[in-house]
Short mmCIF file of C-alpha atoms and ligand atoms in Angstrom, two decimals:
data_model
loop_
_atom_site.label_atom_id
_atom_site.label_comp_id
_atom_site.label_asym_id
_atom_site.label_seq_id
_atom_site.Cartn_x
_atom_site.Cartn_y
_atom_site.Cartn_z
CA UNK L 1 -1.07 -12.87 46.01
CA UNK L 2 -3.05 -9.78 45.58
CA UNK L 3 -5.22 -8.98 42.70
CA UNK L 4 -4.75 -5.51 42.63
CA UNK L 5 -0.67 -5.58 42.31
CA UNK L 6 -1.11 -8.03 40.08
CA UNK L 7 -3.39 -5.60 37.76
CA UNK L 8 -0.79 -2.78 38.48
CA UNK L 9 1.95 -4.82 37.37
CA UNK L 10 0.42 -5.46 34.33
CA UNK L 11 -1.52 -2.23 33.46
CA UNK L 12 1.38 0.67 35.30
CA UNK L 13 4.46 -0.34 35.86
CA UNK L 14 6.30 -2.20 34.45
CA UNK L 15 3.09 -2.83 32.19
CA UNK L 16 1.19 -0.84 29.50
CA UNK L 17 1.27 2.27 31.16
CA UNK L 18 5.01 2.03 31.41
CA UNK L 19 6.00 0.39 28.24
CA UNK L 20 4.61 2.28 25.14
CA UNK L 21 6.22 5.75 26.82
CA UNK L 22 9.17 3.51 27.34
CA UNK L 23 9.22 1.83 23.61
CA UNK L 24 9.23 5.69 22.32
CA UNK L 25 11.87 6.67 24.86
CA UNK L 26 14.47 3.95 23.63
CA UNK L 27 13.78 4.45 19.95
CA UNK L 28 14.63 8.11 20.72
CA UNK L 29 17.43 7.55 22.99
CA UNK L 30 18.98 5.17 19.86
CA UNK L 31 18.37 7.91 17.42
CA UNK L 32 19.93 10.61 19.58
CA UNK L 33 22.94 8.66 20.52
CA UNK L 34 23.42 7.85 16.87
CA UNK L 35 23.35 11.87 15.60
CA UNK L 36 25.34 12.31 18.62
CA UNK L 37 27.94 10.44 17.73
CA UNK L 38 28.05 11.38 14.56
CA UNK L 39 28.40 14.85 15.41
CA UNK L 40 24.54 16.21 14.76
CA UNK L 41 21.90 17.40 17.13
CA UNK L 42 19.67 14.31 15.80
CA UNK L 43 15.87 14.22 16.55
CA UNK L 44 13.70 16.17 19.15
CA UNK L 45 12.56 14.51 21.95
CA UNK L 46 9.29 13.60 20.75
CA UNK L 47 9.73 12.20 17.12
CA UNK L 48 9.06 8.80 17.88
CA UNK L 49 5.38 9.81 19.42
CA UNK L 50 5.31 12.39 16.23
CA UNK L 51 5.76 9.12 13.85
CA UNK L 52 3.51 7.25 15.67
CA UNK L 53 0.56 9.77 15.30
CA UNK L 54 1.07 10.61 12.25
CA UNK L 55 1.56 7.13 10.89
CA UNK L 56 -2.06 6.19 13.12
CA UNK L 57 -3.06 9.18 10.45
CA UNK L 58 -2.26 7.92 7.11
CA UNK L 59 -4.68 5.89 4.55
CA UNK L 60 -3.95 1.48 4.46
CA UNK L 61 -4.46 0.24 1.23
CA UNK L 62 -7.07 -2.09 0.37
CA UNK L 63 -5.83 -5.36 0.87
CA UNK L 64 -9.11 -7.63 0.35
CA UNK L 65 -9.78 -11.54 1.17
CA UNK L 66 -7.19 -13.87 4.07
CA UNK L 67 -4.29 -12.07 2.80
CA UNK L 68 -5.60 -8.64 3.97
CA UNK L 69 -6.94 -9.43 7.32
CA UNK L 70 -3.37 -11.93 8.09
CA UNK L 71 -1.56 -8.28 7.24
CA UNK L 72 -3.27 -6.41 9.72
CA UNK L 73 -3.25 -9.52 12.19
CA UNK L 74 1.01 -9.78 12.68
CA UNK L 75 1.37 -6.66 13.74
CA UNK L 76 -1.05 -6.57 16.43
CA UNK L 77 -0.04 -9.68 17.73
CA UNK L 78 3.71 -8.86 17.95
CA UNK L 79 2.59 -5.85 20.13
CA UNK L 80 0.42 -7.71 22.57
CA UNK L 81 3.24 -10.34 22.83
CA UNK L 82 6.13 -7.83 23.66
CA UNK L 83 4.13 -5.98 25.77
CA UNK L 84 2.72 -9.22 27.66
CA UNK L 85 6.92 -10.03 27.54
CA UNK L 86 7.18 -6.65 29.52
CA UNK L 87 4.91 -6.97 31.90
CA UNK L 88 6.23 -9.99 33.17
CA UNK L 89 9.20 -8.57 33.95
CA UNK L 90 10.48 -8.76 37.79
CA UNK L 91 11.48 -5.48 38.49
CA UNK L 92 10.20 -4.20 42.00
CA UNK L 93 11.07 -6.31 44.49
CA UNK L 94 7.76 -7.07 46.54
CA UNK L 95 6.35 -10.58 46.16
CA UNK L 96 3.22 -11.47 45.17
CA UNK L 97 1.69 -10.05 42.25
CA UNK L 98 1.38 -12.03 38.94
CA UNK L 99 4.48 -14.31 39.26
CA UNK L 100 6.14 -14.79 35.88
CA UNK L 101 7.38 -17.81 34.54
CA UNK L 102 10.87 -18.08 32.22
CA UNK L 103 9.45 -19.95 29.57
CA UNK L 104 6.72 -17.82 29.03
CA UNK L 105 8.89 -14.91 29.12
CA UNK L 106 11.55 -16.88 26.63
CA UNK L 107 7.71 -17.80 24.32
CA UNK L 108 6.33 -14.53 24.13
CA UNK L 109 9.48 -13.02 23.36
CA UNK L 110 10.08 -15.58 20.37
CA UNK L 111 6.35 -14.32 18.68
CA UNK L 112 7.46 -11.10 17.03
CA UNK L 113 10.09 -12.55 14.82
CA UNK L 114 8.08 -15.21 13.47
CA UNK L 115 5.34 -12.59 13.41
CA UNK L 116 7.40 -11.06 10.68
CA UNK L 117 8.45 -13.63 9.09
CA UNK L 118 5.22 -14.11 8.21
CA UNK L 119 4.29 -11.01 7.87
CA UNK L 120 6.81 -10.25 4.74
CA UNK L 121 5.92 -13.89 2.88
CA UNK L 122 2.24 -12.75 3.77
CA UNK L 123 2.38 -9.46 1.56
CA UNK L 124 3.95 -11.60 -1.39
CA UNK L 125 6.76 -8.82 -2.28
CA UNK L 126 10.16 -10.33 -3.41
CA UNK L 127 12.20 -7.89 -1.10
CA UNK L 128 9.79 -8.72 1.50
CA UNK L 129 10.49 -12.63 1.16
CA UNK L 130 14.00 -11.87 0.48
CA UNK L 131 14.04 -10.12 4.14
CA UNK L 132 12.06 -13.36 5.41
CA UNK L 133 14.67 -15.31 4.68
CA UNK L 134 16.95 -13.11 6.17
CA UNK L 135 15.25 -12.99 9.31
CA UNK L 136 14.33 -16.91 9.44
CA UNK L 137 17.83 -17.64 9.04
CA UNK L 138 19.41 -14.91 11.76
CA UNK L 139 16.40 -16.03 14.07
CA UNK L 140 17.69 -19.62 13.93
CA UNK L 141 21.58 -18.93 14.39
CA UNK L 142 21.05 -16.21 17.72
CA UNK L 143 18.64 -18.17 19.43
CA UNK L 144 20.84 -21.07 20.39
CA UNK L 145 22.93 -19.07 22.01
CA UNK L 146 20.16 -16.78 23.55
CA UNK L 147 18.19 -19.45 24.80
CA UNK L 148 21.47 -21.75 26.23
CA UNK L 149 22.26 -18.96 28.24
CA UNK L 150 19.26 -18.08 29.52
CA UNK L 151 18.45 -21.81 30.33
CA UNK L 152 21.81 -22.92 31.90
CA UNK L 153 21.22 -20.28 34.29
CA UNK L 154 18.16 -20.91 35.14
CA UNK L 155 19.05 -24.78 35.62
CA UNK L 156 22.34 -23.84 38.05
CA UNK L 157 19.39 -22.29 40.33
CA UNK L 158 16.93 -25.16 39.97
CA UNK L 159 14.13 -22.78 39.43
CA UNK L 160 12.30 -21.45 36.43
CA UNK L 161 10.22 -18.58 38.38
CA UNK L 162 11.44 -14.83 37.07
CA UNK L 163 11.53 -13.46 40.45
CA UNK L 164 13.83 -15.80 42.08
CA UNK L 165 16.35 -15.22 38.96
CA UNK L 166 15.85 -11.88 39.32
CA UNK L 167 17.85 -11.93 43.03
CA UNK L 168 20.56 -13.92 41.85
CA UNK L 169 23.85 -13.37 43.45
CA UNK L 170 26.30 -12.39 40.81
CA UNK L 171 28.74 -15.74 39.81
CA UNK L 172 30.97 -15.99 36.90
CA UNK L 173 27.94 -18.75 35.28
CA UNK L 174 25.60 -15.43 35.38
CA UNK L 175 27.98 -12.83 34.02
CA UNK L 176 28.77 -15.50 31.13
CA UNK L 177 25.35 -15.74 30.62
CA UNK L 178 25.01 -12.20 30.38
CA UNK L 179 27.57 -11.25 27.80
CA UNK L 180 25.93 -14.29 25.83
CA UNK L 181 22.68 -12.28 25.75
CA UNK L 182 24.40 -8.93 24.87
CA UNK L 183 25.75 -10.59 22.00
CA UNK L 184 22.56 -11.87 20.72
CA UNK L 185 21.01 -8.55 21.15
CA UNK L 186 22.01 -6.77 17.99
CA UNK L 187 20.26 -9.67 16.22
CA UNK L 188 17.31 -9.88 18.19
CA UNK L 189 16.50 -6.09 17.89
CA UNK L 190 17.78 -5.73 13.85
CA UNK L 191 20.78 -2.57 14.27
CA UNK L 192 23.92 -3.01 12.99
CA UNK L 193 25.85 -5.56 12.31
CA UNK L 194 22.96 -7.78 11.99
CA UNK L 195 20.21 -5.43 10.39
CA UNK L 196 20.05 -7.78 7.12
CA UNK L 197 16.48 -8.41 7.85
CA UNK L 198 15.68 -4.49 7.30
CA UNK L 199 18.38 -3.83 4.76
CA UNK L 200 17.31 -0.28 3.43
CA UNK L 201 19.58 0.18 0.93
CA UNK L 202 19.29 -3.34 -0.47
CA UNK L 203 16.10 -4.71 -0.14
CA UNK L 204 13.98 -1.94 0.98
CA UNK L 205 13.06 -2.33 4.71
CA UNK L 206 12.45 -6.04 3.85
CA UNK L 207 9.24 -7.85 5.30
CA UNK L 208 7.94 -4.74 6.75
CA UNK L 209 7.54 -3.23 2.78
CA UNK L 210 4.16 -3.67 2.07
CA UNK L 211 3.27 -1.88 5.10
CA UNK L 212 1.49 1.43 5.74
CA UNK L 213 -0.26 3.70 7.66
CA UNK L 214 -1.59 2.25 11.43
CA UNK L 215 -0.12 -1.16 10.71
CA UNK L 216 3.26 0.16 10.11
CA UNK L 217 2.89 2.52 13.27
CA UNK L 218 1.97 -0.79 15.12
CA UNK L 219 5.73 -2.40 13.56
CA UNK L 220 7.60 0.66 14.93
CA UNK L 221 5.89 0.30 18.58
CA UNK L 222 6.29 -3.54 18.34
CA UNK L 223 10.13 -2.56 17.54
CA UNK L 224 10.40 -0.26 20.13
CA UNK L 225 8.82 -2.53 22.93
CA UNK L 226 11.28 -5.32 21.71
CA UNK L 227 13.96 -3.10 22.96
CA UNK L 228 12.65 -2.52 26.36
CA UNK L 229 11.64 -5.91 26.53
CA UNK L 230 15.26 -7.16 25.67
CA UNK L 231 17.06 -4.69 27.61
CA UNK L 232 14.69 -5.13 30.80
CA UNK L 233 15.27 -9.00 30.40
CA UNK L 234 19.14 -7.74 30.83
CA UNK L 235 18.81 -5.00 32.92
CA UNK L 236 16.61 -7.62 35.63
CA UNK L 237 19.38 -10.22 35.70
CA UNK L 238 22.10 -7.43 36.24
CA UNK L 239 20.35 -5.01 38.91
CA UNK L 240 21.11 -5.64 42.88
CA UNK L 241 18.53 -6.56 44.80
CA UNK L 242 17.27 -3.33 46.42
CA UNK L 243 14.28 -3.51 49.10
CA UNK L 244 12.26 -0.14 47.79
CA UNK L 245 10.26 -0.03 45.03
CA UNK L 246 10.72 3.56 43.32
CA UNK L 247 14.45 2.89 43.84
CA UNK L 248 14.28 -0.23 42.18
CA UNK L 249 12.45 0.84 39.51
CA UNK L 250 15.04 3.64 38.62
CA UNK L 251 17.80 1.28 38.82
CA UNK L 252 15.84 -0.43 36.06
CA UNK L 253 15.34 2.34 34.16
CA UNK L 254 19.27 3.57 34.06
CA UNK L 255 20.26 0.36 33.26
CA UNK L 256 18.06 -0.20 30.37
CA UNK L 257 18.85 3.52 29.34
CA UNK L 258 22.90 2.10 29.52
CA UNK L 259 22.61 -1.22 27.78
CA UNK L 260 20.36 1.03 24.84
CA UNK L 261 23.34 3.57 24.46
CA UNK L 262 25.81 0.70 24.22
CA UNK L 263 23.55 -1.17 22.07
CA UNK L 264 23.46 2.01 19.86
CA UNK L 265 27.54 2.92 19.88
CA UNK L 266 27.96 -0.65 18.90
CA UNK L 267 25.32 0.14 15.86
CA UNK L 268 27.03 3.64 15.06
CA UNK L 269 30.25 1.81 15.00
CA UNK L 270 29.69 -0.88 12.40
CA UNK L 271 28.34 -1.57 9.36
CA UNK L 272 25.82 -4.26 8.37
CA UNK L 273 27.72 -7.55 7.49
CA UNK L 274 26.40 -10.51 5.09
CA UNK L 275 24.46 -13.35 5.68
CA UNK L 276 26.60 -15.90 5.83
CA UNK L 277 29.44 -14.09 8.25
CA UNK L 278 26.27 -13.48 10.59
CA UNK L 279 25.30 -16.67 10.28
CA UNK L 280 29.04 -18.21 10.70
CA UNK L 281 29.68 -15.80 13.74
CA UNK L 282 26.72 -16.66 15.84
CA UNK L 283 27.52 -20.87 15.24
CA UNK L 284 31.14 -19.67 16.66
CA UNK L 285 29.70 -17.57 19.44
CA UNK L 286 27.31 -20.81 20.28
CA UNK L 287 30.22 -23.55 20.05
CA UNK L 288 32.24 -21.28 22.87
CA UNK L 289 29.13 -20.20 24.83
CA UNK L 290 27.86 -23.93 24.74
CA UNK L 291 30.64 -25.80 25.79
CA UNK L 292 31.76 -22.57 28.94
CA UNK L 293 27.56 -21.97 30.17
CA UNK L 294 26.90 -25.97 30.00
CA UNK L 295 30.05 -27.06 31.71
CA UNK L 296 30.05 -24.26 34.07
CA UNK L 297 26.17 -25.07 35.06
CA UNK L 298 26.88 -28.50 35.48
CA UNK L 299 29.74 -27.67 37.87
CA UNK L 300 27.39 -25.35 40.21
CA UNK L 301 25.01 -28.22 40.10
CA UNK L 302 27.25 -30.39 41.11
CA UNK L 303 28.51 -27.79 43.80
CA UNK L 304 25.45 -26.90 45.51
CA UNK Q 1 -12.03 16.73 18.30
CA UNK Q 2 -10.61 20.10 18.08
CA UNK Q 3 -7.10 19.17 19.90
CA UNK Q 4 -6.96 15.89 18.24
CA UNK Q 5 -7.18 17.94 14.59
CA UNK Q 6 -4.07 20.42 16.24
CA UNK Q 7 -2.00 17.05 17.52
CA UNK Q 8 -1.96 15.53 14.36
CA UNK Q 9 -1.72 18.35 12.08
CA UNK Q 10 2.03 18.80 14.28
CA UNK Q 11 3.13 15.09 13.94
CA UNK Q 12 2.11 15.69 10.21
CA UNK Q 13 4.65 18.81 9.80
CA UNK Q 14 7.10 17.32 12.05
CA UNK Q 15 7.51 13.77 10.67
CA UNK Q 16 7.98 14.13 6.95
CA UNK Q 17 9.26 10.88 5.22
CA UNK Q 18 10.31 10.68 1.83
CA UNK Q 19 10.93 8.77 -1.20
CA UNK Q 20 13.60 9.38 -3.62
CA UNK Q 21 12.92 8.70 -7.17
CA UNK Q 22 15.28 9.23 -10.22
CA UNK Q 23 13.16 10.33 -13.41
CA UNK Q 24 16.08 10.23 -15.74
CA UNK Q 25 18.33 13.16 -13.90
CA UNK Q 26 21.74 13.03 -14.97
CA UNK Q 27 22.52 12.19 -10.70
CA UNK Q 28 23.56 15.83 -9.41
CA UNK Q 29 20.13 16.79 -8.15
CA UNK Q 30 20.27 12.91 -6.80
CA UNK Q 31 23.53 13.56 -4.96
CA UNK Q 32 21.99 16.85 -3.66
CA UNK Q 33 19.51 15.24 -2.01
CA UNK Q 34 21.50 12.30 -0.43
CA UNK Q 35 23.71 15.35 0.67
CA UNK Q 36 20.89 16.75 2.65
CA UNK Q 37 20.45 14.08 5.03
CA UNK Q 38 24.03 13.73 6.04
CA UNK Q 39 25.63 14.83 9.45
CA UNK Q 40 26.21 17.78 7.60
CA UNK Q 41 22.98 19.30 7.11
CA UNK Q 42 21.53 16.47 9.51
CA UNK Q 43 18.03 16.74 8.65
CA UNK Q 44 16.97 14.67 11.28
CA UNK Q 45 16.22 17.53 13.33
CA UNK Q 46 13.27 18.03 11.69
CA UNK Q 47 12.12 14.21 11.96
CA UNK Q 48 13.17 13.91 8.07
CA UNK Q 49 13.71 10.40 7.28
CA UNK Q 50 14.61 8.72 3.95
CA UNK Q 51 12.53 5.65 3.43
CA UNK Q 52 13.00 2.71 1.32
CA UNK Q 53 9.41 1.75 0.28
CA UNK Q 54 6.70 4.48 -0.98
CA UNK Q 55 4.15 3.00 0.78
CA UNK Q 56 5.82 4.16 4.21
CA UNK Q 57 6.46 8.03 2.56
CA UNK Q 58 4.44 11.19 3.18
CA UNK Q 59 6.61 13.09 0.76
CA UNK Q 60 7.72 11.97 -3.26
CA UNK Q 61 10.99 14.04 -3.88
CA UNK Q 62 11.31 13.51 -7.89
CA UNK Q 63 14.64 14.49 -9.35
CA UNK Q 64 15.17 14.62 -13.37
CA UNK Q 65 13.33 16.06 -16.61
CA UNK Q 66 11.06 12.40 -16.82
CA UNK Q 67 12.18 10.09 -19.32
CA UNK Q 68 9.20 8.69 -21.55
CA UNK Q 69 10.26 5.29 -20.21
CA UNK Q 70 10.20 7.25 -16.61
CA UNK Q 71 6.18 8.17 -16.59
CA UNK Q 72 4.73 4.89 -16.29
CA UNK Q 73 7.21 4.38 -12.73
CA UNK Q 74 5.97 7.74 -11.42
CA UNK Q 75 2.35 6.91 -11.85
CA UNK Q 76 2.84 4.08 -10.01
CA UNK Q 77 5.03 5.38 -7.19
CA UNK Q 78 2.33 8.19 -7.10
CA UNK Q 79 -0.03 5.99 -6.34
CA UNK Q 80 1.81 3.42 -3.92
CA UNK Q 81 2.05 6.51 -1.65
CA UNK Q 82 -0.67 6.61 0.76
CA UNK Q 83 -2.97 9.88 1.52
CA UNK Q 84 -2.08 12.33 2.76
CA UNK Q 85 1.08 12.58 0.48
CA UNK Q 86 2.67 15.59 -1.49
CA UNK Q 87 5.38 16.22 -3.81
CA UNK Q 88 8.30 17.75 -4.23
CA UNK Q 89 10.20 18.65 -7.58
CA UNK Q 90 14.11 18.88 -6.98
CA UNK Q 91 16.25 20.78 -9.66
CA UNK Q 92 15.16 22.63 -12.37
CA UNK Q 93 14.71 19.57 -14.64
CA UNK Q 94 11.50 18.20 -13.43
CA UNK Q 95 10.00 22.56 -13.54
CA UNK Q 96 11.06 22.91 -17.15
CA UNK Q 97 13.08 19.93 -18.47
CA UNK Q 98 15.56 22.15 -18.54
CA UNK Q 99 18.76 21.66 -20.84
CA UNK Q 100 17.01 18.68 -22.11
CA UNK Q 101 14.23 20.82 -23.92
CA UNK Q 102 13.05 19.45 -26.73
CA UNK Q 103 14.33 15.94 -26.83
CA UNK Q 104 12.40 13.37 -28.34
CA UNK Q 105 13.23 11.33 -25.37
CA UNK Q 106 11.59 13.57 -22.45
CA UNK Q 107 8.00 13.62 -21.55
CA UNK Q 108 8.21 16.29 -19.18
CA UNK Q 109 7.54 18.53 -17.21
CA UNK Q 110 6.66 16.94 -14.33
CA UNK Q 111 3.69 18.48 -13.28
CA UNK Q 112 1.93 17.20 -16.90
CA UNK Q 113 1.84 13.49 -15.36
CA UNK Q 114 1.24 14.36 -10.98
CA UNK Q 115 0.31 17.28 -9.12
CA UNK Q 116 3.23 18.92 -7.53
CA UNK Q 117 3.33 20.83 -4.77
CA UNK Q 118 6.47 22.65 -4.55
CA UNK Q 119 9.48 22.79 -7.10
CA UNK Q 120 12.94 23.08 -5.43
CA UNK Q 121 15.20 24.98 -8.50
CA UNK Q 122 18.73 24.77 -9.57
CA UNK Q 123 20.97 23.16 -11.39
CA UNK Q 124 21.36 21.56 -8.85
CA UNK Q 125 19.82 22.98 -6.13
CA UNK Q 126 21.67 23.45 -2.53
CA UNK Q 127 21.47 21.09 0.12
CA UNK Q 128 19.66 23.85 2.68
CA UNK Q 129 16.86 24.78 -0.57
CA UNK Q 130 16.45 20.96 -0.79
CA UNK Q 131 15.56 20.93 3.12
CA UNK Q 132 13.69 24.27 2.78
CA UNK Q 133 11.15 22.72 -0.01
CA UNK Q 134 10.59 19.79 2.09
CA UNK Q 135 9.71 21.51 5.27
CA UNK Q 136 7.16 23.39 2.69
CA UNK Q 137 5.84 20.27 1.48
CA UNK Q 138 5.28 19.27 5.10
CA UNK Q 139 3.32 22.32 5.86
CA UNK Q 140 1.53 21.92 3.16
CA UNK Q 141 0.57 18.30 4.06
CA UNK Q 142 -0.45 19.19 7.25
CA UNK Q 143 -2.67 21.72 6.07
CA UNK Q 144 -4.28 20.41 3.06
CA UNK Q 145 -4.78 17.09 5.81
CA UNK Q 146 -6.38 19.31 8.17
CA UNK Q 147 -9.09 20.83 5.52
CA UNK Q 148 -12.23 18.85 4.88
CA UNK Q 149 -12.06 17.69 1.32
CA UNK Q 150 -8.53 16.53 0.61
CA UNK Q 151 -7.57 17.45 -3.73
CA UNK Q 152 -8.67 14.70 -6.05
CA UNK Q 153 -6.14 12.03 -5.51
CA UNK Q 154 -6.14 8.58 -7.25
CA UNK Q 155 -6.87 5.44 -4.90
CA UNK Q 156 -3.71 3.66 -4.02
CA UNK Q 157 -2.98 0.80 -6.17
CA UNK Q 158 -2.09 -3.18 -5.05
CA UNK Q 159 2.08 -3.23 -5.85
CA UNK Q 160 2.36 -4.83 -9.07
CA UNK Q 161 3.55 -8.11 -8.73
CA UNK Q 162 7.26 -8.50 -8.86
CA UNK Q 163 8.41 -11.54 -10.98
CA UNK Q 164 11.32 -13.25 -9.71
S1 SF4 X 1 18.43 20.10 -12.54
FE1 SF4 X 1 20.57 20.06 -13.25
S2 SF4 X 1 21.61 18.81 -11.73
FE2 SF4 X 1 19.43 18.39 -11.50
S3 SF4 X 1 19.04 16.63 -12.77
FE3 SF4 X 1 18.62 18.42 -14.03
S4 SF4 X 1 20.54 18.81 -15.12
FE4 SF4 X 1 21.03 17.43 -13.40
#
């Protein structure tokens, strides 16, 4: 293991260095696809970095005491966790380096929800507890199914270690797995159908309410490097294994580019459903998902 | 430091995000407004955005001739929005109180209660003035943010606790 790829896997690519330009990318690529489909020209290129400054620009209010310094603690700490998430990514093929491990992957990724969940019953506003809720609720119902898929494929291998999943050979147990993350997707990253947490028109961007200025700009990049974190998590477990580096990491990069234009057609296409269907829909999705991923992975245990 | 000033003064002008609020307008201006941000006039392209919570806002669009029970709300909203924040006055009821002159039930104009920055009017006014005013406002935010003393502005206020 070498130090220095290590540090460049963390700090370049498909680190910091990568993953903020990336975050803004995505959120722009979502937008665009949106206003395209809707027949508009949509945002310039750069509005996401032109929110982001000028958000860094604008006054916080005073906020004094626990309460104050907890508000401007969630934030930060869902950005260091997605981008940590990131980081540990397998996307260029050499060995060596920091090897990543699944469950820290699955951990880090699983700190920005609760992050805002207790962000919005930190800042005490009823539409911010009502989005809570929300959010606790959805978080509960998607991640069975997230986390069953992710784990039964990672027990048919015997292995927990990110790179080795990474080279899979495609089998039905994978490409089940797969579809079971896409589904939980929506959910995990708040668009449509399953942007109840973030309800605009009802409960006015929920937990995130109370929030202004450099903390809010820290929500939107959090947001933004959930979506390259989910999307790379997908995009790794799809991509062939390809010796090269630079060609590796483009394959990467079109594939999360793909899944975020799907991702966004699905959100252009629908309209945000109600609690309780989410709720009921992802229980159904994990009863059919449980029963095909655990069987199946039991089978290729068996097998091999 | 110089640059820095330039870069932000940009994001300023090109991400303006605004709160709607209803002082008592009897909805046209309202509609107006909502029209402005469809695929239609897609404001987007200039990084407009329609926000649900003043405290993530640059820009207070106020529509209607302000109801007496309407001026304690705007205070407030005035001062949930966070500095540097202007204001824009949509239709020609919040500029004059127009056809509701002289009621006993209008406290207006607008500018008696906040400072305002640019008035939009009409009866309603058009979609494309709507847009026009707001890419004012955002000039003039990213101006008066760029000059040394910003105008007197009232500290931002805690939200007033909501009782459920
Ligand atoms: S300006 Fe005209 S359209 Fe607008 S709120 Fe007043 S009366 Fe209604």
């Amino acid at each position: 293991m070498n130090l220095l790829t290590a540090l460049a896997r963390l700090l370049i690519f498909p680190g910091l260095l990568f993953c903020v330009p990336a975050a803004w990318f995505f959120l722009w690529v979502e937008r665009k696809s949106v206003a395209l489909m809707q027949g508009r020209i949509g945002p310039p290129f750069m509005q996401p970095f032109y929110d982001f400054v000028k958000l860094l620009g604008k006054d916080t209010p005073d906020r004094p005491g626990i309460v104050g310094l907890l508000m401007r603690l969630w934030p930060l700490l869902a950005v260091a966790s997605t981008a940590g998430a990131v980081a540990l990514l397998p996307v260029l093929p050499a060995y060596g380096g920091f090897q990543g491990d699944l469950i820290l992957l699955l951990a880090l990724l699983e700190v920005p929800p609760i992050c805002i969940i207790a962000a919005g019953f930190s800042s005490r506003s009823i539409f911010s507890e009502i989005g809570s809720a929300r959010e606790a609720a959805l978080t509960v119902s998607y991640n069975v199914v997230f986390l069953l898929a992710i784990l039964s494929i990672a027990a048919a291998q015997h292995t927990f270690r990110l790179d080795a999943l990474a080279h899979l050979p495609p089998s039905p147990l994978l490409w089940l797995g797969i579809i079971a993350l896409v589904i939980c997707l929506p959910a995990k990253l708040h668009i449509n159908p399953f942007s109840l947490p973030n309800a605009e028109q009802e409960i006015y961007s929920g937990p995130i309410i109370e929030y202004s200025g450099p903390e809010l700009a820290m929500w939107e990049l959090s947001h933004g490097l959930e979506w390259v974190a989910a999307t790379g998590l997908v995009a790794t477990l799809v991509a062939p294994q390809i010796g090269t580096w630079w060609l590796a990491a483009i394959v990467f990069v079109l594939l999360c580019c793909g899944l975020v234009v799907l991702l966004a057609a699905v959100a252009a296409a629908t309209a945000r459903i109600a609690i309780d269907n989410t709720v009921r829909f992802y229980w159904q999705c994990t009863l059919v998902f449980a029963v095909l991923v655990v069987s199946s992975a039991i089978l290729m245990r068996f097998r091999s | 430091m110089k640059a820095l000033d330039r870069l932000m003064c940009t994001c300023r002008r090109r991400s303006p995000w605004l709160f709607h609020m209803n002082s008592g307008s009897c909805n046209g201006c309202d509609i107006e407004l909502v029209a402005a941000i469809t695929p239609r006039y897609d404001a987007e392209q200039l990084g407009v955005q329609l926000e649900g919570s003043p405290r993530h806002a640059d820009i207070l669009c106020i529509t209607g001739p302000v109801t007496r029970n309407a001026v304690g709300a705007i205070e407030t909203v005035y001062g949930q929005v966070l500095n540097p924040k202007a204001v824009v006055a949509i239709g020609s009821c919040p500029a004059t109180t127009n056809v509701f002159i002289d009621s006993r039930t209008i406290d207006g104009p607008l500018d008696k209660h906040i400072p305002v920055d640019v008035f939009v009017p009409g009866c309603p006014p058009r979609p494309d003035a709507i847009i026009q005013g707001i890419v004012k406002a955002a000039t003039i935010l990213a101006e008066r943010a760029a000059s040394p003393s910003p105008p007197e502005a009232p500290k931002p206020e805690a939200a007033p606790e909501v009782q459920a």
